[in-house]
Tab-separated table of C-alpha atoms in Angstrom:
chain	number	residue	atom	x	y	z
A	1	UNK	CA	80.396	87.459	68.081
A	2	UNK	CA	82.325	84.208	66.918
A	3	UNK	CA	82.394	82.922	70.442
A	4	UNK	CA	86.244	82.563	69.540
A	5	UNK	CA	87.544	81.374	73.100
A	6	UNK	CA	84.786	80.331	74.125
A	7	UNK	CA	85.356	77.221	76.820
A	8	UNK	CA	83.543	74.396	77.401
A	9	UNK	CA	83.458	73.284	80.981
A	10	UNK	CA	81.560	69.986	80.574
A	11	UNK	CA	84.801	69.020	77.939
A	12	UNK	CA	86.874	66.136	80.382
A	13	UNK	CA	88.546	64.992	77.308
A	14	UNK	CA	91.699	67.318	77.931
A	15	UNK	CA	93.307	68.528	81.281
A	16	UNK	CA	92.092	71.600	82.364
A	17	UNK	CA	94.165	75.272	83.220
A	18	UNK	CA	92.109	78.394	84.875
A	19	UNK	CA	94.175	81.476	84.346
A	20	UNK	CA	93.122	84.587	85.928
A	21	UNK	CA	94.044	88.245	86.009
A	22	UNK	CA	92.829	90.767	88.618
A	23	UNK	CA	89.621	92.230	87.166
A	24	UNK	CA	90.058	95.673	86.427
A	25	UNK	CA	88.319	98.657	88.677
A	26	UNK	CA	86.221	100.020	85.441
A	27	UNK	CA	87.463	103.802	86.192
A	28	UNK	CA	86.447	106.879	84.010
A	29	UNK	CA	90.228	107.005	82.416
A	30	UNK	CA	89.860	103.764	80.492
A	31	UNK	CA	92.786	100.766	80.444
A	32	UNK	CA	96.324	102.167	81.240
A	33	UNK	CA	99.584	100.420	80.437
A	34	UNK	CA	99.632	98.537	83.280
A	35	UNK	CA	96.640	96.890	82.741
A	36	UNK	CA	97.907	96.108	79.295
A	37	UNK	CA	101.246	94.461	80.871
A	38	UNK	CA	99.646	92.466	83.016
A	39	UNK	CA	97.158	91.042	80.518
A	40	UNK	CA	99.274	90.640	77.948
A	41	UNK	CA	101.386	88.048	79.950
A	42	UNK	CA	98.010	86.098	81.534
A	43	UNK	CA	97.031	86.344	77.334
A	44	UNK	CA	100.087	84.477	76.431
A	45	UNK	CA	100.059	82.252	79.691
A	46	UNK	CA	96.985	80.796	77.961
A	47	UNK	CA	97.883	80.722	74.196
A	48	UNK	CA	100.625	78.709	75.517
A	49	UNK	CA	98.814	75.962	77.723
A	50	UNK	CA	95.812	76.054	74.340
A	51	UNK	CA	98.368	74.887	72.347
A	52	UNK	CA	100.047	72.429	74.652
A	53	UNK	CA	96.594	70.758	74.435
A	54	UNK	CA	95.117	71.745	77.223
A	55	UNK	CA	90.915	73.316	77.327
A	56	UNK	CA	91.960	76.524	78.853
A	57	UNK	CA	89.636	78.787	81.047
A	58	UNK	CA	89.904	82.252	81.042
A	59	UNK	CA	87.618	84.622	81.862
A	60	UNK	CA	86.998	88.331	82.910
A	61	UNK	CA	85.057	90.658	84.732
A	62	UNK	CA	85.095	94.268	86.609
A	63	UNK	CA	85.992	94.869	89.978
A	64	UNK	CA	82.871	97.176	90.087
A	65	UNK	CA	82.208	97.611	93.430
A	66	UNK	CA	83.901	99.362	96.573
A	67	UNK	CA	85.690	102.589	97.590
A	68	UNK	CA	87.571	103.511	94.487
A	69	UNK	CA	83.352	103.647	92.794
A	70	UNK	CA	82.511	105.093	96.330
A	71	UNK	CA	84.475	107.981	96.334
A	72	UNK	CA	84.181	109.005	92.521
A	73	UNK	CA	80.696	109.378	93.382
A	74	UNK	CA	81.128	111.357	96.049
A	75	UNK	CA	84.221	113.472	94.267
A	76	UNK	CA	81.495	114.099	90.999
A	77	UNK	CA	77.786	113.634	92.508
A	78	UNK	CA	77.325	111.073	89.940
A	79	UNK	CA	74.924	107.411	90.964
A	80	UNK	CA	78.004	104.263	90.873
A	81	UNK	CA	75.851	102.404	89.060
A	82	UNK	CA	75.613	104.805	85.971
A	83	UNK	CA	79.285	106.007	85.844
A	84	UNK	CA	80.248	101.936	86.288
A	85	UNK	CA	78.703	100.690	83.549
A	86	UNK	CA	79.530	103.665	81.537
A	87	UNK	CA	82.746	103.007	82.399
A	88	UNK	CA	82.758	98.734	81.894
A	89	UNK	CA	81.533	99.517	78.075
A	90	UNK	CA	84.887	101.930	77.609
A	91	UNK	CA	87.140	99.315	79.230
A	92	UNK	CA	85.182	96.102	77.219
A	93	UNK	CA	85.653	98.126	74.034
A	94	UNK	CA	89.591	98.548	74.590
A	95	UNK	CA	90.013	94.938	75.867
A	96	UNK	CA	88.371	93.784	72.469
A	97	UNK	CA	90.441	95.807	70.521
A	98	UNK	CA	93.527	94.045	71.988
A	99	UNK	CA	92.498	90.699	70.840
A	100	UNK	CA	92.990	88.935	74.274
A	101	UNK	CA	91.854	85.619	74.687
A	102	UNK	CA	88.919	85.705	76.849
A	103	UNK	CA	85.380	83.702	77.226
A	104	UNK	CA	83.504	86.381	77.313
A	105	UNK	CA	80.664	84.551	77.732
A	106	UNK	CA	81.510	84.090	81.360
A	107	UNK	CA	81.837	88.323	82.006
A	108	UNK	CA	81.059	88.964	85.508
A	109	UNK	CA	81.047	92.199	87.628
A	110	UNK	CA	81.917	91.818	91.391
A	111	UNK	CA	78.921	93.257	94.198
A	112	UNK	CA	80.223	92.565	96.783
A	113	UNK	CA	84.034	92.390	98.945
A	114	UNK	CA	83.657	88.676	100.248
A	115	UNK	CA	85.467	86.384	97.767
A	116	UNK	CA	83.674	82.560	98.308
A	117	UNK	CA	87.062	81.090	100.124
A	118	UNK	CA	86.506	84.064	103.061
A	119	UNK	CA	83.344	82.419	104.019
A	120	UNK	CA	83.621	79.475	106.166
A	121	UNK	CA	80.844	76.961	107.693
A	122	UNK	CA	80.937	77.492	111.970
A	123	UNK	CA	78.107	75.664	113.902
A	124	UNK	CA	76.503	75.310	111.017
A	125	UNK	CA	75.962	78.827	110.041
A	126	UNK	CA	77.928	80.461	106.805
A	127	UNK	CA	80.357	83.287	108.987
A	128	UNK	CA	82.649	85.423	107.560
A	129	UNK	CA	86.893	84.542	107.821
A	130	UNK	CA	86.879	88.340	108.250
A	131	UNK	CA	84.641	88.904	110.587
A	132	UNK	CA	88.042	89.300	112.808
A	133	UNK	CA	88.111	92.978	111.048
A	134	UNK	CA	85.493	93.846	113.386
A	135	UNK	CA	85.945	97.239	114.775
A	136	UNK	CA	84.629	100.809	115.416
A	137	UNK	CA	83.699	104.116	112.805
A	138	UNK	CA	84.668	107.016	114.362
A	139	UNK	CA	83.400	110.326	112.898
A	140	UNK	CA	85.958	113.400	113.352
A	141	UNK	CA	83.978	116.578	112.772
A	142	UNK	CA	85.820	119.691	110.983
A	143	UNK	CA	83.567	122.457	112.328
A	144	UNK	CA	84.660	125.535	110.718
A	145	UNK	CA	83.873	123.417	107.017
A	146	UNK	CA	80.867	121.437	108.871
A	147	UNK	CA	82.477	117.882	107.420
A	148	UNK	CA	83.130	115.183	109.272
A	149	UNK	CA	86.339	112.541	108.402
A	150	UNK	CA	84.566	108.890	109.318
A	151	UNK	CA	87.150	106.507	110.334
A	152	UNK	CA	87.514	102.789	110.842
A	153	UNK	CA	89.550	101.504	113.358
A	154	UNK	CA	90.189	98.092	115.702
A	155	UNK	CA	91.854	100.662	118.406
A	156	UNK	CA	89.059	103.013	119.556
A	157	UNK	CA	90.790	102.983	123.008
A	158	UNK	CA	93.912	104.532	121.619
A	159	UNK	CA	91.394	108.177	120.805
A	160	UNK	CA	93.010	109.697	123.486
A	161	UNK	CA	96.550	109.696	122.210
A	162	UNK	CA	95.525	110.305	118.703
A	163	UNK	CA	97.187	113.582	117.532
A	164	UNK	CA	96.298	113.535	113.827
A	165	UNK	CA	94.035	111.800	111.096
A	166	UNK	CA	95.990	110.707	107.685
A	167	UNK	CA	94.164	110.453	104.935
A	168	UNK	CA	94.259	108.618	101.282
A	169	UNK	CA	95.509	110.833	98.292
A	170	UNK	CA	92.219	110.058	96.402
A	171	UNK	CA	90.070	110.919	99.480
A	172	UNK	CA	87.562	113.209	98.262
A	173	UNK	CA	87.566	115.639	101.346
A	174	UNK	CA	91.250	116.857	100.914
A	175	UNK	CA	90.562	119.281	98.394
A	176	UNK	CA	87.859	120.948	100.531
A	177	UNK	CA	89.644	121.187	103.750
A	178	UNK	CA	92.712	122.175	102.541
A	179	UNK	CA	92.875	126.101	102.616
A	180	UNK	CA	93.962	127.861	99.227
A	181	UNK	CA	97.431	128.825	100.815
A	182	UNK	CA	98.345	125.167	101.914
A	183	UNK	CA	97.391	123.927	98.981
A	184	UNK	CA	100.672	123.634	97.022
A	185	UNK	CA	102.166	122.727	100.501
A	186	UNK	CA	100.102	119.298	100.933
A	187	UNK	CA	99.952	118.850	97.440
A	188	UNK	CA	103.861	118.104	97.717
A	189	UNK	CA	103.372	115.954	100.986
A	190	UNK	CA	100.852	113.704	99.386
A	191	UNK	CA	102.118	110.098	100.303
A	192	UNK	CA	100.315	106.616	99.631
A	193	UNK	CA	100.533	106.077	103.356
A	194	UNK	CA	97.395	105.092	104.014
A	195	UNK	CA	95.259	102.265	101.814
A	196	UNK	CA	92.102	104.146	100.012
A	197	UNK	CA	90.637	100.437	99.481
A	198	UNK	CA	90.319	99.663	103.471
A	199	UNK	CA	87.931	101.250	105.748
A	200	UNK	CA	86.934	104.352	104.924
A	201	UNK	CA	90.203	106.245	103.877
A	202	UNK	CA	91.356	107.752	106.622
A	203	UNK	CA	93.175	106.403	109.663
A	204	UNK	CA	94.188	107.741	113.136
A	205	UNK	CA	97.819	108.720	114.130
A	206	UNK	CA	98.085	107.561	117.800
A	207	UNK	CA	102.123	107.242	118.108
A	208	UNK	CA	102.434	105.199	121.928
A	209	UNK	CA	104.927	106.946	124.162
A	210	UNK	CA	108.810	105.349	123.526
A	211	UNK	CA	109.227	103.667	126.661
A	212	UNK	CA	106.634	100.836	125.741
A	213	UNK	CA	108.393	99.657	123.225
A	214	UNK	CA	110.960	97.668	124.794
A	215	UNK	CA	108.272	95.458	125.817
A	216	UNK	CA	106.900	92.294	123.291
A	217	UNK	CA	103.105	93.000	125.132
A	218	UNK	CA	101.563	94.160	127.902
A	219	UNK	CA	98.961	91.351	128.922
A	220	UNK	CA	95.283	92.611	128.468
A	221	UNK	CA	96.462	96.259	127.277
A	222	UNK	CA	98.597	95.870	123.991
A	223	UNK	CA	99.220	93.435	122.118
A	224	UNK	CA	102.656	92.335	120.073
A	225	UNK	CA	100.789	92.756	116.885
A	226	UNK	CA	100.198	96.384	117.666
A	227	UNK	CA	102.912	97.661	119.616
A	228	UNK	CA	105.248	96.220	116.423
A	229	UNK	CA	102.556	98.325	114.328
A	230	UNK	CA	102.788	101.183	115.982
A	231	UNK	CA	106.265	101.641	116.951
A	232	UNK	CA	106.818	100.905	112.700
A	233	UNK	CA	104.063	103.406	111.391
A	234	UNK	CA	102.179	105.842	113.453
A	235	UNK	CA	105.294	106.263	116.010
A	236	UNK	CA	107.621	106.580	112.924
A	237	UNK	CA	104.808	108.839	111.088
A	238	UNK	CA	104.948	111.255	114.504
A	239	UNK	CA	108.585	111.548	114.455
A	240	UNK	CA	108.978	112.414	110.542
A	241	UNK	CA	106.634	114.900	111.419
A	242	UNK	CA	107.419	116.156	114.608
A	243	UNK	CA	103.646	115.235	116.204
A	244	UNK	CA	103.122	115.573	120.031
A	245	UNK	CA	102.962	112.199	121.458
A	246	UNK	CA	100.689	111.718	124.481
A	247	UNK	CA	101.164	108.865	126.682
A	248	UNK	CA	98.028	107.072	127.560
A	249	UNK	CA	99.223	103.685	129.205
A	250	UNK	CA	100.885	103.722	133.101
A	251	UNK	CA	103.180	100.717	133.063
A	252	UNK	CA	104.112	98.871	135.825
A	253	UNK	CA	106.889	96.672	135.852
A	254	UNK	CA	108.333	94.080	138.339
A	255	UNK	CA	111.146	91.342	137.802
A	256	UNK	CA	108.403	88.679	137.258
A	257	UNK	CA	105.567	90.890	135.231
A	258	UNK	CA	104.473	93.603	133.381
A	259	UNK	CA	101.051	95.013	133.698
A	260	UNK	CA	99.340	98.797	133.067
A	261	UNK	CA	96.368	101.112	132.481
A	262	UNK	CA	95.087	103.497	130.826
A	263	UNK	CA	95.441	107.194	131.710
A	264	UNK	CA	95.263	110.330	130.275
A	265	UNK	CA	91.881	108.650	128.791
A	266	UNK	CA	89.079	110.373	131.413
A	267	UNK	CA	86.513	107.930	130.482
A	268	UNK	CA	88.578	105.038	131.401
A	269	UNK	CA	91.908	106.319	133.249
A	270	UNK	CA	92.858	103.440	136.164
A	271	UNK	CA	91.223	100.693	133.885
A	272	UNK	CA	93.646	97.064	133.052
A	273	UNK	CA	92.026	95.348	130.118
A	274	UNK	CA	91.719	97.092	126.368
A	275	UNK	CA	88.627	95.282	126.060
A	276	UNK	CA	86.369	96.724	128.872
A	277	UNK	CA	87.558	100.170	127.541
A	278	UNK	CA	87.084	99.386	123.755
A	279	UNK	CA	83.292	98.418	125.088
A	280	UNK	CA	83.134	101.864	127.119
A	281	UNK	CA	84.048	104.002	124.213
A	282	UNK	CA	81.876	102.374	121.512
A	283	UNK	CA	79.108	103.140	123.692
A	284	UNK	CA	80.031	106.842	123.814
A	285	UNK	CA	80.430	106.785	120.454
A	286	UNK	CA	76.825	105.803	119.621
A	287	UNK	CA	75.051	107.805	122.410
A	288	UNK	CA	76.491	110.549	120.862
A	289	UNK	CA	76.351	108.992	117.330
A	290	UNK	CA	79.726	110.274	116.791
A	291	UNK	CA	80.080	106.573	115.825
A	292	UNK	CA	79.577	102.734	116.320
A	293	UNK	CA	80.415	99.235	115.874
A	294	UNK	CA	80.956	97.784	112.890
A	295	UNK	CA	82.608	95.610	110.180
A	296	UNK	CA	84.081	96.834	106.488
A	297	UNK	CA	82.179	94.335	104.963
A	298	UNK	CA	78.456	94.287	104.075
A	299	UNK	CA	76.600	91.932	106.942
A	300	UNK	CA	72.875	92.313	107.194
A	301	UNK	CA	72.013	93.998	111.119
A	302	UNK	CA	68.404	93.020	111.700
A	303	UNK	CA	66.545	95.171	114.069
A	304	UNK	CA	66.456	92.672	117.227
A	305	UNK	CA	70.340	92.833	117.176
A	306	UNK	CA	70.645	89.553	114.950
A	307	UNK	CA	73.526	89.401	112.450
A	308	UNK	CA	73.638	87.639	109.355
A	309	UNK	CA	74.958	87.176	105.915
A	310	UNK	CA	71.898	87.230	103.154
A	311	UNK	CA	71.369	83.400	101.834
A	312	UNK	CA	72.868	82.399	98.610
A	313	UNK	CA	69.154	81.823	97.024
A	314	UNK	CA	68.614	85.467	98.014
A	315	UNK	CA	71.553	87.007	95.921
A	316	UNK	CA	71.663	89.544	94.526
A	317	UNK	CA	70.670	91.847	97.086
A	318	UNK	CA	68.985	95.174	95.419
A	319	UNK	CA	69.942	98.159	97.659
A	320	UNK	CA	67.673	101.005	97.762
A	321	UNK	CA	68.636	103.925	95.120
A	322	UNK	CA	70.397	106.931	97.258
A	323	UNK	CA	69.917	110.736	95.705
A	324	UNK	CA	72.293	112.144	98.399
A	325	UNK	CA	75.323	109.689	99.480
A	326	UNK	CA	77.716	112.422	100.552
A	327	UNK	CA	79.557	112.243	103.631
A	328	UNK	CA	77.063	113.967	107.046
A	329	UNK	CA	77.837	114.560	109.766
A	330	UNK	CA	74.884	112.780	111.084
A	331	UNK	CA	76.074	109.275	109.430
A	332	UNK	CA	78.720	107.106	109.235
A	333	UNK	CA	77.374	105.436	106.051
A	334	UNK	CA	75.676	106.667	103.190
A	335	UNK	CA	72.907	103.343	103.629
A	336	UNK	CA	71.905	105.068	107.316
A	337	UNK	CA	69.862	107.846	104.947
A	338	UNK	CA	67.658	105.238	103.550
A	339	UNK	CA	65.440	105.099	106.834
A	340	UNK	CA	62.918	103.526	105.104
């Protein structure tokens, strides 16, 4: 009410310090001591600087949208933007009562996963840094439950060797696809492994056969990037849990080069380049809209095939209001049901 830290950024007369926290995800649990911990230290960061003199910014704000909001709504049926505000008021309420130091006059909540620095200026036109995390959603159906597990991944022509789908601990379709007798069993081999705030959740386990690993890269196949990936995760992830591997690259080697190709992968065996058979399989995917193309980001896809990211004038974008956003096996994103 007293406007108490309020800061005033036309003031020149003093050197300036911006502290910043990580906004909080507003979740229906409220603050927990970890939030506390880290505020308390940014809270005295800025005492300190205040009373060396200097006009001190710091602000807050909710990290209100993304898939921690995403899945809560799918876990409880409840809209995002109901149980999210709900949810800021708890968490503004607590903050007060700690007596941090923040302009509160300057309270923001996050829409959106592109932070200003990602976007850069190229010929002109405002791209994304991240437009690099281009890749493919893959739906894996579950028939006897009639779900489907949507994945995003940059390797769609690894689908042949994949042998098993890990998914998030929060992920909200663990509790319905694990039967009553396992459940005490994969309640114990819960692991963080895979990153609930990335992609949708789940990710593909597509260990490569052993041999390939004594190679940096095979030119136009696999890269060095990925074979040090897999040979560290999803090969590693296959062993601990004794997972068939199936070998999908042919690799031929020579004292000057090594080359390969695909097989065991019928709708590209014999084929030399990962990108002609990323291509093939995407557009397999969307004839049989088991899938498609696409970024984890929020890009606009107009309806001549044109790509862009909405002007700043424009912001905010309103999205329509969905009744049903529950995973189908018909969609790869809850937006795809708003046909209008």
């Amino acid at each position: 009410k007293n406007q108490t830290f309020w800061t005033d950024l036309t003031d020149n007369s003093k050197p300036k310090k911006y502290i910043l926290a990580m906004f909080p995800y507003p979740s229906g649990s409220g603050l927990h001591v970890g939030h506390i911990r880290n505020y308390a230290i940014t809270d005295a960061l800025a005492r300190f600087y205040r009373l060396k003199g200097y006009n001190v910014l710091m602000p807050i704000g909710w990290d209100a949208f993304g898939l921690p909001a995403e899945q809560y709504a799918i876990q409880t049926g409840n809209h995002p933007a109901n149980f999210t505000q709900k949810n800021i008021e708890n968490f503004k309420e607590q903050l007060l009562r700690m007596g941090f130091s923040y302009d509160w006059s300057k309270e923001v909540n996050t829409r959106t996963v592109l932070a200003n620095e990602e976007i850069k200026n190229f010929e002109g036109k405002k791209v994304s840094e991240r437009g690099l995390n281009r890749g493919t959603f893959i739906n894996f159906s579950i028939p006897d439950k009639n779900l489907t597990i949507a994945v995003f991944t940059k390797s769609p022509h690894t689908i042949y060797g994949v042998t098993a789908l890990a998914l998030s601990v929060n992920h909200p379709l663990i509790t319905q696809i694990t039967s009553p007798d396992r459940q005490i069993k994969v309640n114990e081999f819960l692991t963080n492994f895979v990153i609930n705030e990335y992609g949708t959740g789940a990710v593909m386990i597509n260990a490569f056969s052993p041999e390939i690993f004594a190679y940096k890269e095979i030119f136009g196949l696999v890269s060095e990037k990925e074979l040090k990936q897999n040979r560290e995760v999803d090969f590693v992830f296959a062993q601990k849990y004794s997972l068939p591997v199936k070998k999908i690259f042919h690799l031929n080697v020579s004292e000057t080069e090594i080359s390969g190709h695909f097989i065991n992968s019928p709708l590209f065996n014999g084929y030399h380049s990962k990108e002609e058979a990323i291509k093939i399989i995407n557009n397999y995917l969307e004839k049989e809209k088991k899938g498609g193309v696409g970024e984890p980001i929020p890009v606009i896809h107009w309806e001549n095939g044109e790509k862009e990211l909405i002007d700043e004038k424009k912001l905010p974008l309103t999205l329509p209001s969905l009744v049903d956003f529950r995973p189908s096996p018909e969609y790869y994103a809850p937006l795809q049901k708003a046909e209008n």
